[in-house]
Amino acid sequence: MKRKTLVLPAIAGLLTSVLTACGGTDESGSDGGTIVVGTTDRIEATTGGPAPLDPAQAYDAASWSVMRNTFQTLMRLPRSGTEPVPDAAESCGFQDRQSEQYRCKLRSGLKFAGGHALTSEDVKFSLDRVRSIHHESGPESLLSSIDKVETPSEREVVIHLSAPDATFPSKLTTQAAAIVDSEVYPKGGLLKGFEVTGSGPFEVETEEQDNRLVKAVFTKNPDYKGDLEPKSAKIEMRFFEDSAQLEKALTDGDIDLVNRELDPDQIEKLQSGEVEGVRVTESAGQAVRYLAFNTEAAPVRNKAVRQAIAHIVNRQNLVRDVHKRTSDALYSLVPAGTLSHTNSFFNEYGDADIAAARRVLSRAGIQTPVKLTLTYSTDHYGPSTAKEYAALRDQLNASALFSVKIKGVKWTEFRPAAGAGKYAAFGIGWFPDFPDADNYIAPFVGKQNFLKLAYRNNAIDDQLLPRTRQQAQRSMAVKDFQRIQNLVAQDVPLLPLWQVKQYLVAQDDITGVEYALDSAAMLQLWELSRGVKG
């Protein structure tokens, strides 16, 4: 890389597209052949997180959307579907029935963008590095099942797992397993700043301002060896301060495609055809929102308090009044459209019922109103977040059983504080790392969970979750996953709220939009090209 200064259904191909209008000029953000993508994602370098595009630190959808197009992994998600296919590897597979030894053979002639050869030693270096750096907000948990990595030859990699894990090929599609250049990235520390040196379909040049990424320019990597074929030689990603600026740039024709994040009112306007020459593509995305609880914090330590909240929250009103139906009510950790989903919270609590909440608190001897603060990120989950938490506050306070306040915090402060257990109740969003029920459960309730939540359930940790990972046929794990969802609904360490629909908004001459997101909602820039406008 050269540096200047600086949700979706299980089958991605099932995206539905609505042409809201035709017309406009022939210059919509083209800059020659360049396609311009706009987003309000924030990618920042901070004291605690100085390397937002380093695979050892980065663990958020914004960073991964940049990295996904520049790094290779051994395996990747396909154009549509959920079964991993080879990427940097020529072939990969388990060598035993227990799913404990995984062997890959690399493609011949792999190179990093800087010119260095990519060998099995770089793969080992990359996997070992993420685990040894052990960044507090990083994706190390995705690689926690690795025992050791061996390199019998320059093109062979053998990964030994400490326990059976049928989801491991899917984990290798994530940016936790991105292959970095061992001659560029430090072994024991992070590569600070916004530099990226990968072997993916694009090289990237980044531009920063005030320690925040403001532009990323992707150009086709001439040394790329893989099955992906970029349909455009150059794509520019611009990062906007807010959704108003993003919408104006789209309306003015300065950008060609919006990835994230417009608010519900803006989406409604664009779908109605108020802006000419714009196409709205909608999918039943796999991104979800939860209210998470620190089960060791005094206000919510008693399970009855969390169960009462589950009885009171009216999801249907939230998605109707706040989201303008740009999301769907969610009643389990695992979203609809993912194998093993079941509506555990609806089965346990039914529709919103204040009388039932009152009975739960009364039986537990809880004095009311229960004082509680709900904390949320002001700048990470989109422009509607403040409205969402104001609505949750109002629902709980209207019951007279709670006295709730809300507090908004910037993401750079919010994320480490949440992990340190400083919030009793806080909002968390989740884009799947890979499309499997495991990835909606293990990051939150298993041992060494990513959020560092205190909740423990021995049946989940020691029996059910490990057993699901022994099932190469994922349909055989459904009963155990559904049992886990039911146990979580009973204990309420997290409260599922809504499942976010995914929207891409494009000028009508941009093609490939229906394939621009994979089944984990990651942006696939290589699918985009420019056609005929009108």
Short mmCIF file of C-alpha atoms in Angstrom, two decimals:
data_model
loop_
_atom_site.label_atom_id
_atom_site.label_comp_id
_atom_site.label_asym_id
_atom_site.label_seq_id
_atom_site.Cartn_x
_atom_site.Cartn_y
_atom_site.Cartn_z
CA MET A 1 0.00 0.00 0.00
CA LYS A 2 0.99 3.59 -0.64
CA ARG A 3 0.08 5.98 2.11
CA LYS A 4 -0.36 9.74 1.69
CA THR A 5 -0.91 10.90 5.23
CA LEU A 6 -3.30 9.39 6.68
CA VAL A 7 -27.22 -7.25 6.81
CA LEU A 8 -28.29 -9.44 4.61
CA PRO A 9 -29.91 -12.70 4.14
CA ALA A 10 -27.98 -15.98 4.21
CA ILE A 11 -27.79 -15.86 0.39
CA ALA A 12 -26.35 -12.53 -0.69
CA GLY A 13 -27.77 -12.95 -4.18
CA LEU A 14 -31.29 -12.61 -2.78
CA LEU A 15 -30.97 -8.85 -2.38
CA THR A 16 -34.01 -7.05 -3.77
CA SER A 17 -33.60 -3.85 -5.75
CA VAL A 18 -36.06 -1.03 -6.38
CA LEU A 19 -35.41 1.60 -9.07
CA THR A 20 -36.86 4.76 -7.58
CA ALA A 21 -36.26 6.98 -10.62
CA CYS A 22 -34.24 7.42 -13.81
CA GLY A 23 -32.51 10.44 -15.23
CA GLY A 24 -29.77 12.75 -14.04
CA THR A 25 -26.42 13.54 -15.60
CA ASP A 26 -23.72 11.25 -16.88
CA GLU A 27 -21.17 12.48 -14.31
CA SER A 28 -22.51 11.09 -11.03
CA GLY A 29 -19.36 11.09 -8.97
CA SER A 30 -17.51 9.33 -11.75
CA ASP A 31 -14.14 11.13 -11.71
CA GLY A 32 -13.42 9.35 -14.98
CA GLY A 33 -13.89 5.63 -14.38
CA THR A 34 -13.73 5.87 -10.61
CA ILE A 35 -16.72 4.65 -8.58
CA VAL A 36 -17.17 6.61 -5.35
CA VAL A 37 -18.63 4.92 -2.27
CA GLY A 38 -19.87 7.02 0.65
CA THR A 39 -20.23 5.98 4.30
CA THR A 40 -20.53 7.48 7.78
CA ASP A 41 -18.37 4.69 9.23
CA ARG A 42 -15.71 5.99 11.59
CA ILE A 43 -12.24 4.47 11.45
CA GLU A 44 -10.04 6.19 14.01
CA ALA A 45 -6.59 5.79 15.54
CA THR A 46 -6.65 6.29 19.31
CA THR A 47 -4.23 5.86 22.19
CA GLY A 48 -5.76 2.50 23.08
CA GLY A 49 -6.32 1.49 19.45
CA PRO A 50 -3.54 3.04 17.34
CA ALA A 51 -3.81 0.57 14.43
CA PRO A 52 -7.43 0.47 13.20
CA LEU A 53 -6.56 -1.44 9.99
CA ASP A 54 -4.22 -3.98 11.57
CA PRO A 55 -5.82 -7.48 11.76
CA ALA A 56 -4.47 -7.90 15.28
CA GLN A 57 -6.54 -4.94 16.51
CA ALA A 58 -9.41 -4.34 14.07
CA TYR A 59 -12.70 -5.96 15.03
CA ASP A 60 -15.52 -3.86 13.61
CA ALA A 61 -17.53 -3.79 10.39
CA ALA A 62 -16.11 -0.45 9.27
CA SER A 63 -12.47 -1.51 9.37
CA TRP A 64 -13.20 -4.95 7.98
CA SER A 65 -14.99 -3.43 4.96
CA VAL A 66 -11.69 -1.79 3.99
CA MET A 67 -9.53 -4.76 4.90
CA ARG A 68 -11.76 -7.34 3.18
CA ASN A 69 -10.85 -5.82 -0.19
CA THR A 70 -7.11 -5.60 0.42
CA PHE A 71 -6.09 -8.66 2.43
CA GLN A 72 -6.39 -12.29 1.48
CA THR A 73 -7.43 -15.06 3.85
CA LEU A 74 -6.98 -18.79 3.37
CA MET A 75 -10.71 -19.10 2.81
CA ARG A 76 -13.42 -16.59 1.88
CA LEU A 77 -17.20 -16.42 1.64
CA PRO A 78 -18.54 -16.96 -1.88
CA ARG A 79 -20.39 -14.49 -4.07
CA SER A 80 -23.61 -15.89 -2.69
CA GLY A 81 -24.09 -18.54 -0.06
CA THR A 82 -22.41 -19.40 3.22
CA GLU A 83 -20.02 -22.28 2.50
CA PRO A 84 -16.38 -21.05 2.54
CA VAL A 85 -14.31 -21.41 -0.63
CA PRO A 86 -10.52 -21.13 -1.10
CA ASP A 87 -8.96 -17.66 -1.38
CA ALA A 88 -5.18 -17.54 -0.86
CA ALA A 89 -5.40 -21.30 -0.58
CA GLU A 90 -5.67 -23.60 -3.55
CA SER A 91 -7.37 -26.15 -1.32
CA CYS A 92 -8.18 -26.62 2.36
CA GLY A 93 -9.84 -29.28 4.49
CA PHE A 94 -9.95 -31.19 7.75
CA GLN A 95 -7.69 -34.22 7.85
CA ASP A 96 -9.56 -36.04 10.62
CA ARG A 97 -13.11 -36.86 11.63
CA GLN A 98 -12.81 -34.90 14.87
CA SER A 99 -12.30 -31.55 13.04
CA GLU A 100 -9.04 -30.91 14.90
CA GLN A 101 -6.44 -30.80 12.10
CA TYR A 102 -6.90 -28.41 9.18
CA ARG A 103 -4.53 -28.51 6.21
CA CYS A 104 -4.22 -25.96 3.38
CA LYS A 105 -2.16 -25.75 0.22
CA LEU A 106 -1.44 -22.21 -0.99
CA ARG A 107 -1.80 -20.98 -4.55
CA SER A 108 1.41 -20.75 -6.52
CA GLY A 109 3.10 -17.37 -6.99
CA LEU A 110 1.30 -15.40 -4.27
CA LYS A 111 2.71 -11.90 -3.65
CA PHE A 112 2.02 -9.01 -1.31
CA ALA A 113 1.34 -5.61 -2.85
CA GLY A 114 4.83 -4.51 -1.82
CA GLY A 115 6.40 -7.24 -3.94
CA HIS A 116 7.38 -9.75 -1.25
CA ALA A 117 6.47 -13.39 -1.80
CA LEU A 118 3.62 -14.78 0.32
CA THR A 119 4.48 -18.20 1.77
CA SER A 120 3.19 -20.52 4.43
CA GLU A 121 5.50 -18.77 6.93
CA ASP A 122 3.50 -15.56 6.44
CA VAL A 123 0.28 -17.47 7.19
CA LYS A 124 1.74 -18.90 10.37
CA PHE A 125 3.17 -15.50 11.32
CA SER A 126 -0.23 -13.85 10.83
CA LEU A 127 -2.25 -16.39 12.85
CA ASP A 128 0.34 -16.53 15.65
CA ARG A 129 0.67 -12.74 15.73
CA VAL A 130 -3.02 -12.03 16.40
CA ARG A 131 -2.99 -14.50 19.28
CA SER A 132 0.28 -13.27 20.79
CA ILE A 133 -0.56 -9.56 20.61
CA HIS A 134 -3.82 -10.34 22.41
CA HIS A 135 -5.29 -6.87 21.88
CA GLU A 136 -8.11 -6.18 24.34
CA SER A 137 -10.55 -5.17 21.59
CA GLY A 138 -9.14 -7.41 18.89
CA PRO A 139 -10.48 -10.55 17.19
CA GLU A 140 -8.23 -13.06 18.95
CA SER A 141 -11.28 -14.95 20.24
CA LEU A 142 -12.00 -16.13 16.68
CA LEU A 143 -8.66 -17.96 16.68
CA SER A 144 -8.80 -19.23 20.26
CA SER A 145 -9.23 -22.86 19.18
CA ILE A 146 -5.80 -22.93 17.48
CA ASP A 147 -3.21 -25.00 19.33
CA LYS A 148 -0.30 -24.64 16.89
CA VAL A 149 0.44 -23.89 13.24
CA GLU A 150 2.98 -25.89 11.22
CA THR A 151 4.53 -25.22 7.79
CA PRO A 152 5.79 -28.45 6.18
CA SER A 153 6.68 -26.55 3.01
CA GLU A 154 6.45 -23.06 1.48
CA ARG A 155 2.94 -23.81 0.21
CA GLU A 156 1.61 -26.06 2.99
CA VAL A 157 0.01 -24.99 6.26
CA VAL A 158 -1.25 -27.37 8.95
CA ILE A 159 -3.36 -25.90 11.75
CA HIS A 160 -3.87 -28.03 14.85
CA LEU A 161 -6.89 -27.18 17.01
CA SER A 162 -7.11 -27.67 20.76
CA ALA A 163 -10.72 -28.87 20.46
CA PRO A 164 -13.06 -29.86 17.62
CA ASP A 165 -14.37 -26.85 15.74
CA ALA A 166 -16.45 -27.41 12.60
CA THR A 167 -16.83 -23.62 12.27
CA PHE A 168 -13.08 -23.13 11.84
CA PRO A 169 -13.18 -22.83 8.00
CA SER A 170 -15.69 -19.98 8.44
CA LYS A 171 -13.43 -18.29 10.98
CA LEU A 172 -10.63 -18.38 8.42
CA THR A 173 -12.76 -16.18 6.14
CA THR A 174 -12.66 -13.35 8.68
CA GLN A 175 -10.12 -10.56 8.97
CA ALA A 176 -8.82 -12.15 12.16
CA ALA A 177 -7.13 -14.55 9.74
CA ALA A 178 -5.98 -11.91 7.24
CA ILE A 179 -2.53 -12.76 5.90
CA VAL A 180 0.00 -9.98 6.54
CA ASP A 181 3.55 -9.51 5.27
CA SER A 182 5.97 -10.73 7.94
CA GLU A 183 8.60 -8.33 6.56
CA VAL A 184 6.31 -5.31 7.13
CA TYR A 185 4.20 -6.05 10.22
CA PRO A 186 5.96 -6.20 13.60
CA LYS A 187 5.77 -9.57 15.33
CA GLY A 188 5.12 -8.35 18.84
CA GLY A 189 3.28 -5.07 18.24
CA LEU A 190 0.77 -3.27 16.06
CA LEU A 191 1.43 -1.50 12.76
CA LYS A 192 0.23 1.93 13.87
CA GLY A 193 -1.69 4.27 11.62
CA PHE A 194 -3.65 3.44 8.48
CA GLU A 195 -1.15 1.46 6.42
CA VAL A 196 -2.34 -1.73 4.72
CA THR A 197 -0.06 -4.21 2.94
CA GLY A 198 -1.99 -7.22 1.69
CA SER A 199 -2.30 -9.53 -1.29
CA GLY A 200 -5.99 -9.03 -2.06
CA PRO A 201 -7.70 -7.86 -5.26
CA PHE A 202 -7.04 -4.19 -4.46
CA GLU A 203 -4.21 -2.05 -3.20
CA VAL A 204 -5.31 0.94 -1.13
CA GLU A 205 -4.01 4.46 -0.54
CA THR A 206 -5.43 6.10 2.56
CA GLU A 207 -5.84 9.68 3.68
CA GLU A 208 -6.41 10.77 7.26
CA GLN A 209 -7.38 13.91 9.12
CA ASP A 210 -7.23 14.34 12.89
CA ASN A 211 -6.42 10.64 13.30
CA ARG A 212 -9.55 9.63 11.39
CA LEU A 213 -9.71 7.99 7.97
CA VAL A 214 -11.40 10.35 5.50
CA LYS A 215 -10.62 8.65 2.18
CA ALA A 216 -9.47 5.29 0.88
CA VAL A 217 -8.63 4.85 -2.81
CA PHE A 218 -8.63 1.26 -4.05
CA THR A 219 -6.79 0.34 -7.25
CA LYS A 220 -6.67 -3.05 -8.91
CA ASN A 221 -3.73 -5.10 -7.63
CA PRO A 222 -1.76 -6.37 -10.67
CA ASP A 223 -0.05 -9.07 -8.58
CA TYR A 224 -3.25 -10.53 -7.12
CA LYS A 225 -3.57 -14.30 -7.46
CA GLY A 226 -7.10 -15.51 -6.81
CA ASP A 227 -10.52 -16.15 -8.28
CA LEU A 228 -11.94 -12.66 -7.76
CA GLU A 229 -12.07 -10.36 -10.79
CA PRO A 230 -12.45 -6.65 -9.96
CA LYS A 231 -14.85 -5.09 -12.43
CA SER A 232 -13.48 -1.59 -11.85
CA ALA A 233 -9.85 -0.51 -11.88
CA LYS A 234 -10.38 2.20 -9.25
CA ILE A 235 -12.88 2.71 -6.40
CA GLU A 236 -12.81 5.53 -3.89
CA MET A 237 -14.37 5.32 -0.43
CA ARG A 238 -15.20 8.62 1.31
CA PHE A 239 -16.02 8.88 5.00
CA PHE A 240 -18.63 11.50 5.96
CA GLU A 241 -19.26 13.12 9.33
CA ASP A 242 -22.99 12.44 9.38
CA SER A 243 -25.91 11.13 7.34
CA ALA A 244 -27.02 14.61 6.23
CA GLN A 245 -23.68 15.18 4.48
CA LEU A 246 -23.87 11.68 3.04
CA GLU A 247 -27.34 12.23 1.57
CA LYS A 248 -26.36 15.59 0.09
CA ALA A 249 -23.33 14.05 -1.63
CA LEU A 250 -25.58 11.35 -3.10
CA THR A 251 -28.20 13.86 -4.24
CA ASP A 252 -25.55 16.12 -5.78
CA GLY A 253 -24.06 13.18 -7.66
CA ASP A 254 -20.72 13.41 -5.85
CA ILE A 255 -20.89 9.76 -4.79
CA ASP A 256 -22.17 6.70 -6.61
CA LEU A 257 -23.13 4.36 -3.78
CA VAL A 258 -24.03 4.63 -0.08
CA ASN A 259 -23.09 1.70 2.13
CA ARG A 260 -23.83 2.92 5.68
CA GLU A 261 -25.58 4.75 7.30
CA LEU A 262 -28.74 6.64 6.39
CA ASP A 263 -31.51 7.18 8.92
CA PRO A 264 -35.05 5.79 8.42
CA ASP A 265 -36.47 9.12 7.23
CA GLN A 266 -33.80 9.37 4.53
CA ILE A 267 -34.39 5.82 3.36
CA GLU A 268 -38.13 6.44 3.22
CA LYS A 269 -37.54 9.54 1.08
CA LEU A 270 -35.20 7.75 -1.31
CA GLN A 271 -37.57 4.81 -1.69
CA SER A 272 -40.41 7.17 -2.53
CA GLY A 273 -38.54 8.46 -5.60
CA GLU A 274 -37.85 12.01 -4.40
CA VAL A 275 -34.27 11.80 -5.70
CA GLU A 276 -33.94 11.09 -9.42
CA GLY A 277 -31.60 8.47 -10.80
CA VAL A 278 -31.17 6.59 -7.53
CA ARG A 279 -31.78 2.91 -6.87
CA VAL A 280 -32.44 1.51 -3.36
CA THR A 281 -31.44 -2.10 -2.68
CA GLU A 282 -32.90 -3.67 0.46
CA SER A 283 -32.15 -6.98 2.15
CA ALA A 284 -33.18 -8.68 5.37
CA GLY A 285 -29.77 -8.04 6.88
CA GLN A 286 -28.09 -10.17 9.51
CA ALA A 287 -26.92 -7.23 11.67
CA VAL A 288 -28.60 -7.17 15.07
CA ARG A 289 -28.94 -4.94 18.13
CA TYR A 290 -28.97 -6.10 21.75
CA LEU A 291 -29.25 -4.54 25.17
CA ALA A 292 -26.43 -6.16 27.14
CA PHE A 293 -26.30 -6.46 30.93
CA ASN A 294 -23.38 -6.63 33.33
CA THR A 295 -24.88 -9.35 35.51
CA GLU A 296 -22.50 -8.41 38.36
CA ALA A 297 -23.72 -4.78 38.49
CA ALA A 298 -26.09 -3.98 41.36
CA PRO A 299 -29.10 -2.65 39.38
CA VAL A 300 -29.38 -5.74 37.17
CA ARG A 301 -27.63 -8.42 39.24
CA ASN A 302 -30.95 -10.00 40.17
CA LYS A 303 -32.31 -11.97 37.23
CA ALA A 304 -35.82 -10.74 38.03
CA VAL A 305 -34.87 -7.18 37.04
CA ARG A 306 -33.65 -8.32 33.64
CA GLN A 307 -36.73 -10.50 33.16
CA ALA A 308 -38.98 -7.56 34.01
CA ILE A 309 -37.26 -5.46 31.34
CA ALA A 310 -37.85 -8.31 28.89
CA HIS A 311 -41.55 -8.23 29.75
CA ILE A 312 -41.84 -4.45 29.24
CA VAL A 313 -39.88 -3.72 26.05
CA ASN A 314 -42.20 -3.41 23.05
CA ARG A 315 -40.12 -4.20 19.99
CA GLN A 316 -42.97 -3.76 17.53
CA ASN A 317 -43.42 -0.16 18.62
CA LEU A 318 -39.68 0.47 18.30
CA VAL A 319 -39.45 -0.79 14.72
CA ARG A 320 -42.64 1.07 13.76
CA ASP A 321 -42.13 4.42 15.47
CA VAL A 322 -38.34 4.81 15.52
CA HIS A 323 -37.16 2.71 12.60
CA LYS A 324 -40.05 3.33 10.19
CA ARG A 325 -39.96 -0.45 9.57
CA THR A 326 -36.37 -0.36 8.33
CA SER A 327 -35.73 -3.09 10.90
CA ASP A 328 -37.58 -6.14 12.21
CA ALA A 329 -38.33 -7.11 15.79
CA LEU A 330 -35.85 -9.67 17.11
CA TYR A 331 -36.74 -12.26 19.76
CA SER A 332 -33.54 -14.28 20.03
CA LEU A 333 -29.76 -14.01 19.86
CA VAL A 334 -29.78 -15.74 16.47
CA PRO A 335 -31.57 -13.66 13.82
CA ALA A 336 -34.24 -14.83 11.43
CA GLY A 337 -32.75 -16.22 8.23
CA THR A 338 -29.91 -17.98 10.07
CA LEU A 339 -30.07 -21.73 10.61
CA SER A 340 -31.11 -22.59 14.22
CA HIS A 341 -33.11 -19.38 14.81
CA THR A 342 -36.02 -19.70 17.21
CA ASN A 343 -38.14 -16.98 18.84
CA SER A 344 -37.06 -17.82 22.39
CA PHE A 345 -37.84 -14.45 23.96
CA PHE A 346 -41.33 -14.30 22.46
CA ASN A 347 -41.99 -17.85 23.65
CA GLU A 348 -40.79 -16.90 27.15
CA TYR A 349 -42.32 -13.42 27.51
CA GLY A 350 -44.89 -12.97 24.74
CA ASP A 351 -46.07 -9.46 23.93
CA ALA A 352 -45.16 -6.52 26.16
CA ASP A 353 -46.86 -7.06 29.52
CA ILE A 354 -46.34 -4.58 32.38
CA ALA A 355 -48.49 -6.61 34.79
CA ALA A 356 -46.25 -9.64 34.24
CA ALA A 357 -43.17 -7.49 34.88
CA ARG A 358 -44.70 -6.23 38.13
CA ARG A 359 -45.36 -9.78 39.30
CA VAL A 360 -41.77 -10.87 38.56
CA LEU A 361 -40.32 -7.96 40.57
CA SER A 362 -42.77 -8.44 43.41
CA ARG A 363 -42.03 -12.15 43.79
CA ALA A 364 -38.30 -11.35 43.93
CA GLY A 365 -38.83 -8.62 46.56
CA ILE A 366 -37.42 -5.91 44.30
CA GLN A 367 -38.33 -2.36 45.35
CA THR A 368 -39.61 -0.17 42.56
CA PRO A 369 -38.91 1.98 40.70
CA VAL A 370 -35.57 0.38 39.84
CA LYS A 371 -33.02 3.06 38.98
CA LEU A 372 -30.99 2.25 35.89
CA THR A 373 -28.86 3.97 33.24
CA LEU A 374 -28.81 2.71 29.66
CA THR A 375 -25.55 3.64 27.91
CA TYR A 376 -25.15 3.72 24.13
CA SER A 377 -22.58 4.77 21.54
CA THR A 378 -23.33 8.12 19.93
CA ASP A 379 -21.25 7.59 16.77
CA HIS A 380 -21.05 3.92 15.90
CA TYR A 381 -24.45 2.40 15.18
CA GLY A 382 -26.05 5.01 12.99
CA PRO A 383 -27.97 8.26 13.36
CA SER A 384 -31.09 6.71 14.95
CA THR A 385 -29.33 5.37 18.05
CA ALA A 386 -30.24 8.27 20.34
CA LYS A 387 -33.91 7.96 19.33
CA GLU A 388 -33.81 4.23 19.94
CA TYR A 389 -32.59 4.59 23.50
CA ALA A 390 -34.91 7.48 24.25
CA ALA A 391 -37.77 5.21 23.19
CA LEU A 392 -36.50 2.37 25.38
CA ARG A 393 -36.21 4.75 28.33
CA ASP A 394 -39.74 6.00 27.79
CA GLN A 395 -41.18 2.49 27.58
CA LEU A 396 -39.53 1.43 30.83
CA ASN A 397 -40.40 4.63 32.68
CA ALA A 398 -44.02 4.48 31.51
CA SER A 399 -44.38 1.21 33.44
CA ALA A 400 -43.62 3.08 36.71
CA LEU A 401 -41.47 0.06 37.62
CA PHE A 402 -38.25 1.70 36.45
CA SER A 403 -36.58 5.08 36.67
CA VAL A 404 -34.29 5.05 33.66
CA LYS A 405 -31.78 7.56 32.36
CA ILE A 406 -29.84 7.29 29.13
CA LYS A 407 -26.25 8.29 28.43
CA GLY A 408 -24.52 8.64 25.07
CA VAL A 409 -20.77 8.05 24.83
CA LYS A 410 -18.34 8.23 21.90
CA TRP A 411 -17.29 4.81 20.60
CA THR A 412 -13.62 5.30 21.45
CA GLU A 413 -14.63 5.58 25.12
CA PHE A 414 -17.67 3.31 24.99
CA ARG A 415 -16.00 0.14 23.71
CA PRO A 416 -13.22 -0.19 26.35
CA ALA A 417 -15.54 0.91 29.16
CA ALA A 418 -18.15 -1.69 28.22
CA GLY A 419 -15.47 -4.38 28.16
CA ALA A 420 -14.26 -3.27 31.58
CA GLY A 421 -17.74 -3.74 33.05
CA LYS A 422 -18.37 -0.05 33.74
CA TYR A 423 -21.94 -0.06 32.43
CA ALA A 424 -24.84 -1.93 34.05
CA ALA A 425 -26.82 -1.94 30.78
CA PHE A 426 -25.58 -0.89 27.39
CA GLY A 427 -26.47 -1.13 23.72
CA ILE A 428 -24.43 -3.31 21.44
CA GLY A 429 -24.72 -4.04 17.74
CA TRP A 430 -23.33 -7.03 15.90
CA PHE A 431 -22.44 -7.72 12.31
CA PRO A 432 -21.70 -11.43 11.95
CA ASP A 433 -18.09 -12.46 11.43
CA PHE A 434 -19.45 -15.43 9.51
CA PRO A 435 -23.02 -16.64 8.89
CA ASP A 436 -23.45 -19.32 11.55
CA ALA A 437 -25.46 -19.40 14.79
CA ASP A 438 -22.18 -19.92 16.67
CA ASN A 439 -21.14 -16.37 15.83
CA TYR A 440 -24.24 -14.88 17.45
CA ILE A 441 -23.69 -16.83 20.66
CA ALA A 442 -20.01 -17.44 21.45
CA PRO A 443 -18.99 -13.73 21.30
CA PHE A 444 -21.50 -12.96 24.06
CA VAL A 445 -22.13 -15.90 26.38
CA GLY A 446 -19.32 -18.44 25.95
CA LYS A 447 -16.04 -18.62 27.77
CA GLN A 448 -13.65 -15.80 26.82
CA ASN A 449 -16.54 -13.99 25.14
CA PHE A 450 -15.62 -10.92 23.12
CA LEU A 451 -17.75 -8.51 25.18
CA LYS A 452 -16.21 -9.84 28.41
CA LEU A 453 -19.70 -10.24 29.87
CA ALA A 454 -19.74 -11.77 33.34
CA TYR A 455 -22.65 -14.13 32.62
CA ARG A 456 -21.80 -17.81 32.79
CA ASN A 457 -23.97 -20.86 32.16
CA ASN A 458 -22.20 -24.18 32.62
CA ALA A 459 -24.57 -26.04 30.33
CA ILE A 460 -23.80 -23.60 27.50
CA ASP A 461 -20.08 -23.28 28.15
CA ASP A 462 -19.17 -26.89 28.89
CA GLN A 463 -21.72 -28.96 26.99
CA LEU A 464 -23.95 -27.31 24.41
CA LEU A 465 -21.59 -24.91 22.61
CA PRO A 466 -18.66 -27.39 22.40
CA ARG A 467 -21.06 -30.04 21.10
CA THR A 468 -22.30 -27.79 18.29
CA ARG A 469 -18.72 -27.37 17.10
CA GLN A 470 -18.36 -31.10 16.58
CA GLN A 471 -21.11 -31.08 13.95
CA ALA A 472 -19.73 -30.61 10.46
CA GLN A 473 -23.32 -30.90 9.22
CA ARG A 474 -24.63 -27.71 10.81
CA SER A 475 -28.23 -28.91 10.70
CA MET A 476 -27.23 -31.50 13.30
CA ALA A 477 -26.43 -28.67 15.75
CA VAL A 478 -29.86 -27.01 15.54
CA LYS A 479 -31.34 -28.57 18.71
CA ASP A 480 -28.36 -27.57 20.85
CA PHE A 481 -28.35 -24.03 19.45
CA GLN A 482 -32.07 -23.69 20.16
CA ARG A 483 -31.53 -24.97 23.71
CA ILE A 484 -28.86 -22.27 24.17
CA GLN A 485 -31.27 -19.59 22.93
CA ASN A 486 -33.92 -20.79 25.38
CA LEU A 487 -31.48 -20.69 28.32
CA VAL A 488 -30.43 -17.16 27.40
CA ALA A 489 -34.08 -16.10 27.24
CA GLN A 490 -34.60 -17.41 30.77
CA ASP A 491 -31.51 -15.68 32.23
CA VAL A 492 -31.51 -12.51 30.05
CA PRO A 493 -27.81 -11.60 30.03
CA LEU A 494 -28.71 -9.88 26.77
CA LEU A 495 -32.03 -8.68 25.43
CA PRO A 496 -32.41 -8.96 21.63
CA LEU A 497 -34.15 -5.87 20.23
CA TRP A 498 -34.18 -5.59 16.47
CA GLN A 499 -32.69 -7.05 13.32
CA VAL A 500 -31.46 -4.32 11.02
CA LYS A 501 -32.39 -4.40 7.35
CA GLN A 502 -29.50 -3.67 5.03
CA TYR A 503 -29.68 -0.85 2.47
CA LEU A 504 -27.41 0.03 -0.40
CA VAL A 505 -28.34 3.19 -2.35
CA ALA A 506 -26.73 3.66 -5.76
CA GLN A 507 -26.86 5.87 -8.82
CA ASP A 508 -28.75 3.91 -11.47
CA ASP A 509 -25.69 3.37 -13.69
CA ILE A 510 -23.86 1.36 -11.00
CA THR A 511 -24.03 -2.37 -11.62
CA GLY A 512 -23.22 -5.32 -9.36
CA VAL A 513 -24.99 -3.80 -6.35
CA GLU A 514 -26.99 -6.98 -5.78
CA TYR A 515 -23.71 -8.82 -5.11
CA ALA A 516 -21.90 -6.02 -3.28
CA LEU A 517 -22.45 -7.54 0.18
CA ASP A 518 -21.48 -11.05 1.16
CA SER A 519 -23.44 -13.20 3.60
CA ALA A 520 -21.64 -11.54 6.53
CA ALA A 521 -22.61 -8.06 5.21
CA MET A 522 -19.03 -7.21 4.21
CA LEU A 523 -18.59 -4.93 1.20
CA GLN A 524 -17.27 -6.62 -1.95
CA LEU A 525 -15.94 -3.72 -4.01
CA TRP A 526 -14.77 -6.00 -6.80
CA GLU A 527 -18.42 -6.54 -7.82
CA LEU A 528 -19.07 -2.87 -8.65
CA SER A 529 -18.88 -1.39 -12.13
CA ARG A 530 -20.42 1.43 -14.15
CA GLY A 531 -23.02 0.85 -16.84
CA VAL A 532 -25.33 3.14 -18.79
CA LYS A 533 -27.25 5.81 -16.90
CA GLY A 534 -30.98 6.30 -17.41
#
